[in-house]
PDB file of C-alpha atoms and ligand atoms in Angstrom:
ATOM      1  CA  UNK A 209     -26.073   1.508   5.679  1.00 95.00           C
ATOM      2  CA  UNK A 210     -23.153   0.061   7.679  1.00 98.00           C
ATOM      3  CA  UNK A 211     -20.279  -2.045   6.394  1.00 98.00           C
ATOM      4  CA  UNK A 212     -17.491  -3.985   8.094  1.00 98.00           C
ATOM      5  CA  UNK A 213     -13.949  -3.142   7.005  1.00 98.00           C
ATOM      6  CA  UNK A 214     -10.735  -4.957   7.791  1.00 98.00           C
ATOM      7  CA  UNK A 215      -7.223  -3.813   7.046  1.00 98.00           C
ATOM      8  CA  UNK A 216      -5.256  -7.006   7.541  1.00 96.00           C
ATOM      9  CA  UNK A 217      -1.582  -6.238   8.077  1.00 93.00           C
ATOM     10  CA  UNK A 218       1.368  -8.391   9.006  1.00 87.00           C
ATOM     11  CA  UNK A 219       1.738  -6.717  12.402  1.00 90.00           C
ATOM     12  CA  UNK A 220      -1.750  -5.409  13.135  1.00 94.00           C
ATOM     13  CA  UNK A 221      -5.348  -5.754  12.064  1.00 96.00           C
ATOM     14  CA  UNK A 222      -7.585  -2.723  11.933  1.00 98.00           C
ATOM     15  CA  UNK A 223     -11.299  -3.519  12.025  1.00 98.00           C
ATOM     16  CA  UNK A 224     -13.947  -0.854  11.557  1.00 98.00           C
ATOM     17  CA  UNK A 225     -17.626  -0.196  11.074  1.00 98.00           C
ATOM     18  CA  UNK A 226     -18.055   2.301   8.261  1.00 98.00           C
ATOM     19  CA  UNK A 227     -21.072   4.214   6.980  1.00 98.00           C
ATOM     20  CA  UNK A 228     -21.419   4.316   3.173  1.00 94.00           C
ATOM     21  CA  UNK A 229     -20.699   8.053   3.358  1.00 96.00           C
ATOM     22  CA  UNK A 230     -17.167   7.110   4.446  1.00 96.00           C
ATOM     23  CA  UNK A 231     -17.697   7.935   8.110  1.00 98.00           C
ATOM     24  CA  UNK A 232     -15.820   5.564  10.425  1.00 98.00           C
ATOM     25  CA  UNK A 233     -18.218   4.788  13.282  1.00 98.00           C
ATOM     26  CA  UNK A 234     -16.017   2.501  15.351  1.00 98.00           C
ATOM     27  CA  UNK A 235     -12.514   1.173  15.014  1.00 97.00           C
ATOM     28  CA  UNK A 236     -10.456  -1.476  16.771  1.00 97.00           C
ATOM     29  CA  UNK A 237      -6.782  -2.350  16.333  1.00 97.00           C
ATOM     30  CA  UNK A 238      -5.517  -5.771  17.336  1.00 97.00           C
ATOM     31  CA  UNK A 239      -2.103  -7.378  16.927  1.00 96.00           C
ATOM     32  CA  UNK A 240      -1.688  -9.983  14.190  1.00 95.00           C
ATOM     33  CA  UNK A 241      -0.544 -13.068  16.067  1.00 96.00           C
ATOM     34  CA  UNK A 242      -2.062 -16.352  14.882  1.00 96.00           C
ATOM     35  CA  UNK A 243      -5.350 -16.951  13.056  1.00 97.00           C
ATOM     36  CA  UNK A 244      -6.623 -18.879  16.115  1.00 97.00           C
ATOM     37  CA  UNK A 245      -6.092 -15.843  18.317  1.00 97.00           C
ATOM     38  CA  UNK A 246      -6.736 -12.956  15.944  1.00 97.00           C
ATOM     39  CA  UNK A 247      -9.759 -14.102  13.919  1.00 97.00           C
ATOM     40  CA  UNK A 248     -12.166 -14.602  16.868  1.00 97.00           C
ATOM     41  CA  UNK A 249     -11.416 -11.035  18.012  1.00 98.00           C
ATOM     42  CA  UNK A 250     -12.297  -9.673  14.571  1.00 98.00           C
ATOM     43  CA  UNK A 251     -15.468 -11.740  14.396  1.00 98.00           C
ATOM     44  CA  UNK A 252     -16.540 -10.792  17.950  1.00 97.00           C
ATOM     45  CA  UNK A 253     -16.104  -7.114  17.154  1.00 98.00           C
ATOM     46  CA  UNK A 254     -18.161  -7.232  13.939  1.00 98.00           C
ATOM     47  CA  UNK A 255     -20.831  -9.770  14.812  1.00 96.00           C
ATOM     48  CA  UNK A 256     -23.445  -7.536  16.498  1.00 94.00           C
ATOM     49  CA  UNK A 257     -22.790  -4.418  14.485  1.00 95.00           C
ATOM     50  CA  UNK A 258     -25.556  -4.911  11.892  1.00 95.00           C
ATOM     51  CA  UNK A 259     -23.114  -4.585   9.009  1.00 98.00           C
ATOM     52  CA  UNK A 260     -24.414  -5.613   5.586  1.00 98.00           C
ATOM     53  CA  UNK A 261     -21.161  -7.048   4.229  1.00 98.00           C
ATOM     54  CA  UNK A 262     -17.462  -7.139   5.041  1.00 98.00           C
ATOM     55  CA  UNK A 263     -14.478  -5.971   2.969  1.00 98.00           C
ATOM     56  CA  UNK A 264     -10.863  -6.926   3.524  1.00 98.00           C
ATOM     57  CA  UNK A 265      -7.690  -5.275   2.304  1.00 98.00           C
ATOM     58  CA  UNK A 266      -5.066  -7.872   3.066  1.00 97.00           C
ATOM     59  CA  UNK A 267      -1.321  -8.214   3.243  1.00 94.00           C
ATOM     60  CA  UNK A 268      -0.053 -10.561   0.617  1.00 86.00           C
ATOM     61  CA  UNK A 269       0.523 -12.379  -1.405  1.00 94.00           C
ATOM     62  CA  UNK A 270      -3.150 -13.287  -1.179  1.00 96.00           C
ATOM     63  CA  UNK A 271      -5.276 -15.122  -3.719  1.00 97.00           C
ATOM     64  CA  UNK A 272      -7.660 -12.541  -5.200  1.00 97.00           C
ATOM     65  CA  UNK A 273      -8.578 -14.541  -8.312  1.00 96.00           C
ATOM     66  CA  UNK A 274     -12.262 -15.308  -7.823  1.00 93.00           C
ATOM     67  CA  UNK A 275     -12.415 -18.593  -9.737  1.00 94.00           C
ATOM     68  CA  UNK A 276      -9.260 -19.976  -8.144  1.00 96.00           C
ATOM     69  CA  UNK A 277      -9.629 -22.971  -5.786  1.00 96.00           C
ATOM     70  CA  UNK A 278      -7.614 -21.074  -3.165  1.00 97.00           C
ATOM     71  CA  UNK A 279      -9.479 -17.763  -3.562  1.00 97.00           C
ATOM     72  CA  UNK A 280      -9.363 -15.760  -0.339  1.00 97.00           C
ATOM     73  CA  UNK A 281      -6.350 -17.575   1.102  1.00 98.00           C
ATOM     74  CA  UNK A 282      -3.112 -15.960   2.221  1.00 97.00           C
ATOM     75  CA  UNK A 283      -0.324 -17.478   0.159  1.00 95.00           C
ATOM     76  CA  UNK A 284       3.427 -17.696   0.691  1.00 89.00           C
ATOM     77  CA  UNK A 285       4.216 -15.478   3.681  1.00 85.00           C
ATOM     78  CA  UNK A 286       7.011 -15.294   6.246  1.00 82.00           C
ATOM     79  CA  UNK A 287       4.194 -15.090   8.838  1.00 86.00           C
ATOM     80  CA  UNK A 288       4.055 -18.877   8.893  1.00 90.00           C
ATOM     81  CA  UNK A 289       0.917 -19.162  11.046  1.00 94.00           C
ATOM     82  CA  UNK A 290      -0.983 -17.401   8.239  1.00 96.00           C
ATOM     83  CA  UNK A 291       0.464 -19.298   5.291  1.00 95.00           C
ATOM     84  CA  UNK A 292      -2.406 -20.836   3.271  1.00 96.00           C
ATOM     85  CA  UNK A 293      -4.946 -19.520   5.786  1.00 97.00           C
ATOM     86  CA  UNK A 294      -8.431 -19.127   4.300  1.00 98.00           C
ATOM     87  CA  UNK A 295      -9.137 -15.551   5.398  1.00 98.00           C
ATOM     88  CA  UNK A 296     -12.310 -15.051   3.383  1.00 98.00           C
ATOM     89  CA  UNK A 297     -13.650 -18.497   4.353  1.00 98.00           C
ATOM     90  CA  UNK A 298     -13.084 -17.829   8.060  1.00 98.00           C
ATOM     91  CA  UNK A 299     -14.928 -14.497   7.866  1.00 98.00           C
ATOM     92  CA  UNK A 300     -17.822 -15.950   5.862  1.00 98.00           C
ATOM     93  CA  UNK A 301     -18.169 -18.834   8.323  1.00 97.00           C
ATOM     94  CA  UNK A 302     -17.805 -16.630  11.378  1.00 97.00           C
ATOM     95  CA  UNK A 303     -20.172 -13.862  10.302  1.00 98.00           C
ATOM     96  CA  UNK A 304     -22.465 -15.391   7.686  1.00 98.00           C
ATOM     97  CA  UNK A 305     -22.021 -12.323   5.487  1.00 98.00           C
ATOM     98  CA  UNK A 306     -20.707 -11.659   1.979  1.00 98.00           C
ATOM     99  CA  UNK A 307     -16.993 -10.821   2.001  1.00 98.00           C
ATOM    100  CA  UNK A 308     -15.099  -8.680  -0.513  1.00 98.00           C
ATOM    101  CA  UNK A 309     -11.334  -9.016  -0.801  1.00 98.00           C
ATOM    102  CA  UNK A 310      -8.394  -7.235  -2.352  1.00 98.00           C
ATOM    103  CA  UNK A 311      -4.817  -6.423  -1.432  1.00 98.00           C
ATOM    104  CA  UNK A 312      -4.149  -3.793   1.243  1.00 97.00           C
ATOM    105  CA  UNK A 313      -2.716  -1.439  -1.372  1.00 98.00           C
ATOM    106  CA  UNK A 314      -5.516  -1.954  -3.905  1.00 98.00           C
ATOM    107  CA  UNK A 315      -7.935  -1.194  -1.055  1.00 98.00           C
ATOM    108  CA  UNK A 316      -6.030   1.997  -0.218  1.00 98.00           C
ATOM    109  CA  UNK A 317      -6.098   2.993  -3.894  1.00 98.00           C
ATOM    110  CA  UNK A 318      -9.876   2.418  -3.934  1.00 98.00           C
ATOM    111  CA  UNK A 319     -10.270   4.427  -0.725  1.00 98.00           C
ATOM    112  CA  UNK A 320      -8.506   7.402  -2.294  1.00 98.00           C
ATOM    113  CA  UNK A 321     -10.544   7.020  -5.516  1.00 98.00           C
ATOM    114  CA  UNK A 322     -13.814   6.966  -3.586  1.00 98.00           C
ATOM    115  CA  UNK A 323     -13.289   9.460  -0.764  1.00 98.00           C
ATOM    116  CA  UNK A 324      -9.888  11.051  -1.265  1.00 98.00           C
ATOM    117  CA  UNK A 325      -7.581  12.884  -3.609  1.00 98.00           C
ATOM    118  CA  UNK A 326      -8.225  10.593  -6.593  1.00 98.00           C
ATOM    119  CA  UNK A 327     -12.006  11.067  -6.796  1.00 98.00           C
ATOM    120  CA  UNK A 328     -13.011  10.953 -10.451  1.00 97.00           C
ATOM    121  CA  UNK A 329      -9.560   9.755 -11.592  1.00 98.00           C
ATOM    122  CA  UNK A 330      -9.643   6.387 -13.369  1.00 98.00           C
ATOM    123  CA  UNK A 331      -5.961   5.474 -13.730  1.00 98.00           C
ATOM    124  CA  UNK A 332      -4.257   5.652 -10.369  1.00 98.00           C
ATOM    125  CA  UNK A 333      -1.218   4.168  -8.666  1.00 98.00           C
ATOM    126  CA  UNK A 334      -1.142   4.105  -4.868  1.00 98.00           C
ATOM    127  CA  UNK A 335       2.213   3.201  -3.355  1.00 98.00           C
ATOM    128  CA  UNK A 336       2.887   2.523   0.286  1.00 97.00           C
ATOM    129  CA  UNK A 337       6.437   2.967   1.513  1.00 97.00           C
ATOM    130  CA  UNK A 338       6.573   1.551   5.008  1.00 95.00           C
ATOM    131  CA  UNK A 339       7.745  -1.769   6.433  1.00 93.00           C
ATOM    132  CA  UNK A 340       7.439  -2.996   2.873  1.00 95.00           C
ATOM    133  CA  UNK A 341       6.656  -1.364  -0.441  1.00 97.00           C
ATOM    134  CA  UNK A 342       3.519  -2.219  -2.371  1.00 97.00           C
ATOM    135  CA  UNK A 343       1.442  -0.679  -5.113  1.00 98.00           C
ATOM    136  CA  UNK A 344      -2.296  -0.650  -5.657  1.00 98.00           C
ATOM    137  CA  UNK A 345      -3.181   0.008  -9.263  1.00 98.00           C
ATOM    138  CA  UNK A 346      -6.408   1.076 -10.936  1.00 98.00           C
ATOM    139  CA  UNK A 347      -6.736   0.904 -14.716  1.00 98.00           C
ATOM    140  CA  UNK A 348      -9.834   2.423 -16.302  1.00 98.00           C
ATOM    141  CA  UNK A 349     -11.423   2.615 -12.868  1.00 97.00           C
ATOM    142  CA  UNK A 350     -10.870  -1.065 -12.084  1.00 97.00           C
ATOM    143  CA  UNK A 351      -8.365  -2.469  -9.600  1.00 98.00           C
ATOM    144  CA  UNK A 352      -5.718  -4.463 -11.413  1.00 97.00           C
ATOM    145  CA  UNK A 353      -5.347  -8.173 -10.621  1.00 96.00           C
ATOM    146  CA  UNK A 354      -4.063 -10.022 -13.651  1.00 93.00           C
ATOM    147  CA  UNK A 355      -2.756 -13.527 -12.957  1.00 94.00           C
ATOM    148  CA  UNK A 356      -2.746 -12.728  -9.197  1.00 93.00           C
ATOM    149  CA  UNK A 357      -2.035  -9.137  -8.224  1.00 95.00           C
ATOM    150  CA  UNK A 358       0.838  -6.800  -8.918  1.00 96.00           C
ATOM    151  CA  UNK A 359       3.810  -6.912  -6.538  1.00 96.00           C
ATOM    152  CA  UNK A 360       5.334  -3.680  -7.727  1.00 97.00           C
ATOM    153  CA  UNK A 361       7.377  -3.277  -4.554  1.00 97.00           C
ATOM    154  CA  UNK A 362       9.773  -5.799  -6.031  1.00 97.00           C
ATOM    155  CA  UNK A 363      10.495  -4.152  -9.367  1.00 98.00           C
ATOM    156  CA  UNK A 364      14.219  -3.959  -9.993  1.00 98.00           C
ATOM    157  CA  UNK A 365      15.834  -0.613  -9.300  1.00 97.00           C
ATOM    158  CA  UNK A 366      19.486   0.052 -10.113  1.00 97.00           C
ATOM    159  CA  UNK A 367      21.466   0.512  -6.926  1.00 96.00           C
ATOM    160  CA  UNK A 368      23.631   3.618  -6.662  1.00 95.00           C
ATOM    161  CA  UNK A 369      27.280   2.538  -6.936  1.00 91.00           C
ATOM    162  CA  UNK A 370      28.288   4.353  -3.776  1.00 93.00           C
ATOM    163  CA  UNK A 371      25.383   2.895  -1.782  1.00 94.00           C
ATOM    164  CA  UNK A 372      26.949   0.567   0.768  1.00 91.00           C
ATOM    165  CA  UNK A 373      23.556  -0.583   2.041  1.00 92.00           C
ATOM    166  CA  UNK A 374      22.457  -4.143   1.389  1.00 95.00           C
ATOM    167  CA  UNK A 375      19.023  -4.923   0.009  1.00 97.00           C
ATOM    168  CA  UNK A 376      16.767  -6.009   2.869  1.00 97.00           C
ATOM    169  CA  UNK A 377      14.619  -8.096   0.506  1.00 96.00           C
ATOM    170  CA  UNK A 378      15.379 -11.788   1.003  1.00 94.00           C
ATOM    171  CA  UNK A 379      14.516 -12.461  -2.650  1.00 94.00           C
ATOM    172  CA  UNK A 380      16.218  -9.650  -4.580  1.00 97.00           C
ATOM    173  CA  UNK A 381      19.566  -7.842  -4.408  1.00 96.00           C
ATOM    174  CA  UNK A 382      18.324  -4.648  -5.952  1.00 97.00           C
ATOM    175  CA  UNK A 383      14.552  -4.214  -5.737  1.00 98.00           C
ATOM    176  CA  UNK A 384      12.425  -1.212  -4.735  1.00 98.00           C
ATOM    177  CA  UNK A 385      11.465  -2.638  -1.325  1.00 98.00           C
ATOM    178  CA  UNK A 386      14.973  -3.947  -0.693  1.00 98.00           C
ATOM    179  CA  UNK A 387      16.510  -0.506  -1.245  1.00 98.00           C
ATOM    180  CA  UNK A 388      13.850   1.996  -0.183  1.00 98.00           C
ATOM    181  CA  UNK A 389      11.528   0.541   2.508  1.00 97.00           C
ATOM    182  CA  UNK A 390      11.662   1.825   6.094  1.00 97.00           C
ATOM    183  CA  UNK A 391      13.748  -1.173   7.270  1.00 97.00           C
ATOM    184  CA  UNK A 392      16.211  -0.639   4.394  1.00 97.00           C
ATOM    185  CA  UNK A 393      16.760   2.997   5.446  1.00 97.00           C
ATOM    186  CA  UNK A 394      17.310   1.848   9.013  1.00 97.00           C
ATOM    187  CA  UNK A 395      19.697  -0.956   8.010  1.00 97.00           C
ATOM    188  CA  UNK A 396      21.733   1.334   5.746  1.00 97.00           C
ATOM    189  CA  UNK A 397      22.157   4.207   8.215  1.00 97.00           C
ATOM    190  CA  UNK A 398      21.942   2.310  11.511  1.00 96.00           C
ATOM    191  CA  UNK A 399      19.257   4.592  12.949  1.00 96.00           C
ATOM    192  CA  UNK A 400      15.483   4.822  13.019  1.00 94.00           C
ATOM    193  CA  UNK A 401      14.176   6.706   9.967  1.00 91.00           C
ATOM    194  CA  UNK A 402      12.643   9.456  12.100  1.00 90.00           C
ATOM    195  CA  UNK A 403      16.038  10.056  13.751  1.00 95.00           C
ATOM    196  CA  UNK A 404      17.524  10.842  10.332  1.00 97.00           C
ATOM    197  CA  UNK A 405      15.203  13.755   9.555  1.00 96.00           C
ATOM    198  CA  UNK A 406      18.024  16.319   9.341  1.00 96.00           C
ATOM    199  CA  UNK A 407      20.409  14.187   7.310  1.00 97.00           C
ATOM    200  CA  UNK A 408      19.952  15.407   3.744  1.00 96.00           C
ATOM    201  CA  UNK A 409      22.051  12.621   2.231  1.00 97.00           C
ATOM    202  CA  UNK A 410      19.521  10.062   3.489  1.00 97.00           C
ATOM    203  CA  UNK A 411      16.570  11.720   1.748  1.00 98.00           C
ATOM    204  CA  UNK A 412      18.513  12.442  -1.443  1.00 98.00           C
ATOM    205  CA  UNK A 413      19.220   8.745  -1.848  1.00 98.00           C
ATOM    206  CA  UNK A 414      15.737   7.699  -0.720  1.00 98.00           C
ATOM    207  CA  UNK A 415      14.089  10.092  -3.192  1.00 98.00           C
ATOM    208  CA  UNK A 416      16.328   8.811  -5.977  1.00 98.00           C
ATOM    209  CA  UNK A 417      15.175   5.227  -5.420  1.00 98.00           C
ATOM    210  CA  UNK A 418      11.536   6.261  -5.107  1.00 98.00           C
ATOM    211  CA  UNK A 419      11.767   8.383  -8.274  1.00 98.00           C
ATOM    212  CA  UNK A 420      13.214   5.419 -10.170  1.00 98.00           C
ATOM    213  CA  UNK A 421      10.406   3.190  -8.918  1.00 98.00           C
ATOM    214  CA  UNK A 422       7.820   5.767  -9.962  1.00 98.00           C
ATOM    215  CA  UNK A 423       9.470   6.283 -13.332  1.00 98.00           C
ATOM    216  CA  UNK A 424       9.024   2.580 -14.162  1.00 97.00           C
ATOM    217  CA  UNK A 425       5.393   2.669 -13.127  1.00 98.00           C
ATOM    218  CA  UNK A 426       4.677   5.901 -15.014  1.00 98.00           C
ATOM    219  CA  UNK A 427       6.081   4.458 -18.222  1.00 97.00           C
ATOM    220  CA  UNK A 428       4.380   1.082 -17.814  1.00 97.00           C
ATOM    221  CA  UNK A 429       0.956   1.991 -16.456  1.00 98.00           C
ATOM    222  CA  UNK A 430       0.517   5.595 -17.561  1.00 98.00           C
ATOM    223  CA  UNK A 431      -1.275   6.637 -14.356  1.00 98.00           C
ATOM    224  CA  UNK A 432      -3.033   9.999 -14.178  1.00 98.00           C
ATOM    225  CA  UNK A 433      -2.142  10.329 -10.509  1.00 98.00           C
ATOM    226  CA  UNK A 434       0.363   8.736  -8.128  1.00 98.00           C
ATOM    227  CA  UNK A 435      -0.382   8.705  -4.413  1.00 98.00           C
ATOM    228  CA  UNK A 436       2.366   7.974  -1.902  1.00 98.00           C
ATOM    229  CA  UNK A 437       1.456   6.715   1.573  1.00 97.00           C
ATOM    230  CA  UNK A 438       3.058   4.685   4.373  1.00 96.00           C
ATOM    231  CA  UNK A 439       5.283   5.601   7.320  1.00 95.00           C
ATOM    232  CA  UNK A 440       8.330   6.717   5.330  1.00 97.00           C
ATOM    233  CA  UNK A 441       6.253   9.248   3.389  1.00 97.00           C
ATOM    234  CA  UNK A 442       5.562  11.085   6.641  1.00 96.00           C
ATOM    235  CA  UNK A 443       8.922  12.644   5.732  1.00 97.00           C
ATOM    236  CA  UNK A 444       7.225  15.276   3.613  1.00 96.00           C
ATOM    237  CA  UNK A 445      10.544  16.762   2.468  1.00 97.00           C
ATOM    238  CA  UNK A 446      10.661  13.743   0.133  1.00 98.00           C
ATOM    239  CA  UNK A 447       7.859  15.039  -2.091  1.00 98.00           C
ATOM    240  CA  UNK A 448       9.660  17.960  -3.781  1.00 98.00           C
ATOM    241  CA  UNK A 449      12.791  15.822  -4.162  1.00 98.00           C
ATOM    242  CA  UNK A 450      10.841  12.985  -5.779  1.00 98.00           C
ATOM    243  CA  UNK A 451       8.963  15.342  -8.142  1.00 98.00           C
ATOM    244  CA  UNK A 452      12.209  16.967  -9.227  1.00 98.00           C
ATOM    245  CA  UNK A 453      13.953  13.641  -9.844  1.00 98.00           C
ATOM    246  CA  UNK A 454      11.008  12.132 -11.738  1.00 98.00           C
ATOM    247  CA  UNK A 455      10.961  15.214 -13.989  1.00 98.00           C
ATOM    248  CA  UNK A 456      14.698  14.844 -14.573  1.00 98.00           C
ATOM    249  CA  UNK A 457      14.466  11.112 -15.279  1.00 97.00           C
ATOM    250  CA  UNK A 458      11.574  11.543 -17.727  1.00 97.00           C
ATOM    251  CA  UNK A 459      13.647  14.212 -19.422  1.00 97.00           C
ATOM    252  CA  UNK A 460      10.631  15.422 -21.437  1.00 95.00           C
ATOM    253  CA  UNK A 461      10.352  12.052 -23.124  1.00 95.00           C
ATOM    254  CA  UNK A 462       6.733  12.991 -23.214  1.00 91.00           C
ATOM    255  CA  UNK A 463       4.875  16.006 -21.948  1.00 93.00           C
ATOM    256  CA  UNK A 464       1.350  15.594 -20.643  1.00 96.00           C
ATOM    257  CA  UNK A 465      -1.062  17.842 -18.811  1.00 97.00           C
ATOM    258  CA  UNK A 466      -0.555  15.734 -15.696  1.00 97.00           C
ATOM    259  CA  UNK A 467       3.239  15.813 -15.798  1.00 97.00           C
ATOM    260  CA  UNK A 468       3.185  19.570 -16.297  1.00 97.00           C
ATOM    261  CA  UNK A 469       1.442  19.824 -12.920  1.00 98.00           C
ATOM    262  CA  UNK A 470       3.787  17.664 -10.806  1.00 98.00           C
ATOM    263  CA  UNK A 471       2.460  19.026  -7.485  1.00 98.00           C
ATOM    264  CA  UNK A 472      -0.912  17.460  -8.296  1.00 98.00           C
ATOM    265  CA  UNK A 473       0.553  14.406 -10.026  1.00 98.00           C
ATOM    266  CA  UNK A 474       2.679  12.930  -7.232  1.00 98.00           C
ATOM    267  CA  UNK A 475       0.736  13.553  -4.046  1.00 98.00           C
ATOM    268  CA  UNK A 476       0.549  12.392  -0.426  1.00 98.00           C
ATOM    269  CA  UNK A 477      -2.263  10.113   0.720  1.00 98.00           C
ATOM    270  CA  UNK A 478      -5.171  12.314   1.722  1.00 98.00           C
ATOM    271  CA  UNK A 479      -7.221  10.329   4.217  1.00 97.00           C
ATOM    272  CA  UNK A 480      -5.133  10.474   7.409  1.00 95.00           C
ATOM    273  CA  UNK A 481      -3.929   6.891   7.079  1.00 94.00           C
ATOM    274  CA  UNK A 482      -7.581   5.735   6.807  1.00 97.00           C
ATOM    275  CA  UNK A 483      -7.338   5.127   3.044  1.00 98.00           C
ATOM    276  CA  UNK A 484      -6.904   1.365   3.543  1.00 98.00           C
ATOM    277  CA  UNK A 485      -9.794   0.870   5.933  1.00 98.00           C
ATOM    278  CA  UNK A 486     -12.106   3.098   3.866  1.00 98.00           C
ATOM    279  CA  UNK A 487     -11.154   1.198   0.726  1.00 98.00           C
ATOM    280  CA  UNK A 488     -11.904  -2.069   2.521  1.00 98.00           C
ATOM    281  CA  UNK A 489     -15.366  -0.673   3.305  1.00 98.00           C
ATOM    282  CA  UNK A 490     -15.870   0.082  -0.398  1.00 98.00           C
ATOM    283  CA  UNK A 491     -14.904  -3.533  -1.170  1.00 98.00           C
ATOM    284  CA  UNK A 492     -17.760  -4.536   1.153  1.00 98.00           C
ATOM    285  CA  UNK A 493     -20.178  -2.146  -0.590  1.00 98.00           C
ATOM    286  CA  UNK A 494     -19.247  -3.609  -3.984  1.00 97.00           C
ATOM    287  CA  UNK A 495     -19.380  -7.291  -3.040  1.00 94.00           C
TER     288      UNK A 495
HETATM  289  P1  LIG B  73       3.369  -0.817   7.865  1.00 81.35           P
HETATM  290  O1  LIG B  73       4.097  -0.693   6.571  1.00 81.35           O
HETATM  291  O2  LIG B  73       3.967  -1.855   8.751  1.00 81.35           O
HETATM  292  O3  LIG B  73       1.902  -0.921   7.728  1.00 81.35           O
HETATM  293  P2  LIG B  73       4.070   1.957   8.257  1.00 81.35           P
HETATM  294  O4  LIG B  73       3.509   2.366   6.958  1.00 81.35           O
HETATM  295  O5  LIG B  73       3.867   2.859   9.423  1.00 81.35           O
HETATM  296  O6  LIG B  73       3.570   0.531   8.702  1.00 81.35           O
HETATM  297  O7  LIG B  73       5.625   1.756   8.048  1.00 81.35           O
HETATM  298  C1  LIG B  73       6.514   1.514   9.069  1.00 81.35           C
HETATM  299  C2  LIG B  73       7.901   1.882   8.575  1.00 81.35           C
HETATM  300  O8  LIG B  73       7.905   3.253   8.252  1.00 81.35           O
HETATM  301  C3  LIG B  73       9.004   1.652   9.585  1.00 81.35           C
HETATM  302  O9  LIG B  73      10.058   0.951   8.951  1.00 81.35           O
HETATM  303  C4  LIG B  73       9.458   3.032   9.983  1.00 81.35           C
HETATM  304  O10 LIG B  73      10.843   3.113   9.993  1.00 81.35           O
HETATM  305  C5  LIG B  73       8.961   3.935   8.905  1.00 81.35           C
HETATM  306  N1  LIG B  73       8.405   5.154   9.498  1.00 81.35           N
HETATM  307  C6  LIG B  73       7.352   5.262  10.332  1.00 81.35           C
HETATM  308  N2  LIG B  73       7.155   6.531  10.690  1.00 81.35           N
HETATM  309  C7  LIG B  73       8.096   7.257  10.081  1.00 81.35           C
HETATM  310  C8  LIG B  73       8.447   8.644  10.036  1.00 81.35           C
HETATM  311  N3  LIG B  73       7.757   9.556  10.721  1.00 81.35           N
HETATM  312  N4  LIG B  73       9.505   8.993   9.265  1.00 81.35           N
HETATM  313  C9  LIG B  73      10.194   8.097   8.552  1.00 81.35           C
HETATM  314  N5  LIG B  73       9.930   6.792   8.554  1.00 81.35           N
HETATM  315  C10 LIG B  73       8.911   6.369   9.309  1.00 81.35           C
HETATM  316 ZN1  LIG B  74      12.313  -7.800  -3.575  1.00 81.35          ZN
END
């Protein structure tokens, strides 16, 4: 059985046809410009592919509350052309198929839980550290929505006193995304993140902020596994630093089986950056 999957990002849209085994049959990447330009390309690509349903993992904030009058619409976004755009409605109208929706990060979390390193794990946090920071959260096997959806990239993190960088978040002076996203690294050090590979000070500070973010999520959500994806996490030297700092911060406040095995507790995304699109396909399967 084939399903349509869309990873809707602020800069690009990835559209794919996915087999229920998790095999990606075909994939297309198009730039996110305006709904008038981008949506017809998505619909054209999917319309003759004999897919049974479509799933979308979307940038946010997006209304994922099914009984809300604005369900399926993009909400307040700096991408003004997309503000209040009815993404689910446009896909339903254009394709005449059922459409499943969640956030991009919840989709990635679901992808890892279905096909990746979190198979069989019911309480999972998936964090992307890229242009922004976002967290997908599963509790008891179910993706967490609540009143809307979590925006855990904006949790408050104490800034290191000696850090001369400014938060890049327009809303918060000292939030996770503002201090630790790719653009924040680049603003603080005046270079592209990949040009800073050999500068240990950069990754010490970055791992400190990430560890603090994780610490808050560990204590609040009690995940059994934390998966870190996104462009910044291609710097794999961050993993041992983050594990060490999380262990230090927790300071044996509690000791669990999972925390005793840090290498399998805080792990890289396992699906070659396809976790989002595969999760979107699972949203289609479940619709
Ligand atoms: P997006 O978040 O837009 O979907 P990415 O997850 O690729 O896309 O994140 C892009 C950000 O990640 C950029 O700010 C970039 O600086 C950073 N980034 C991308 N590749 C690397 C890398 N190899 N090392 C460190 N940072 C990277
Ligand atoms: Zn913020």
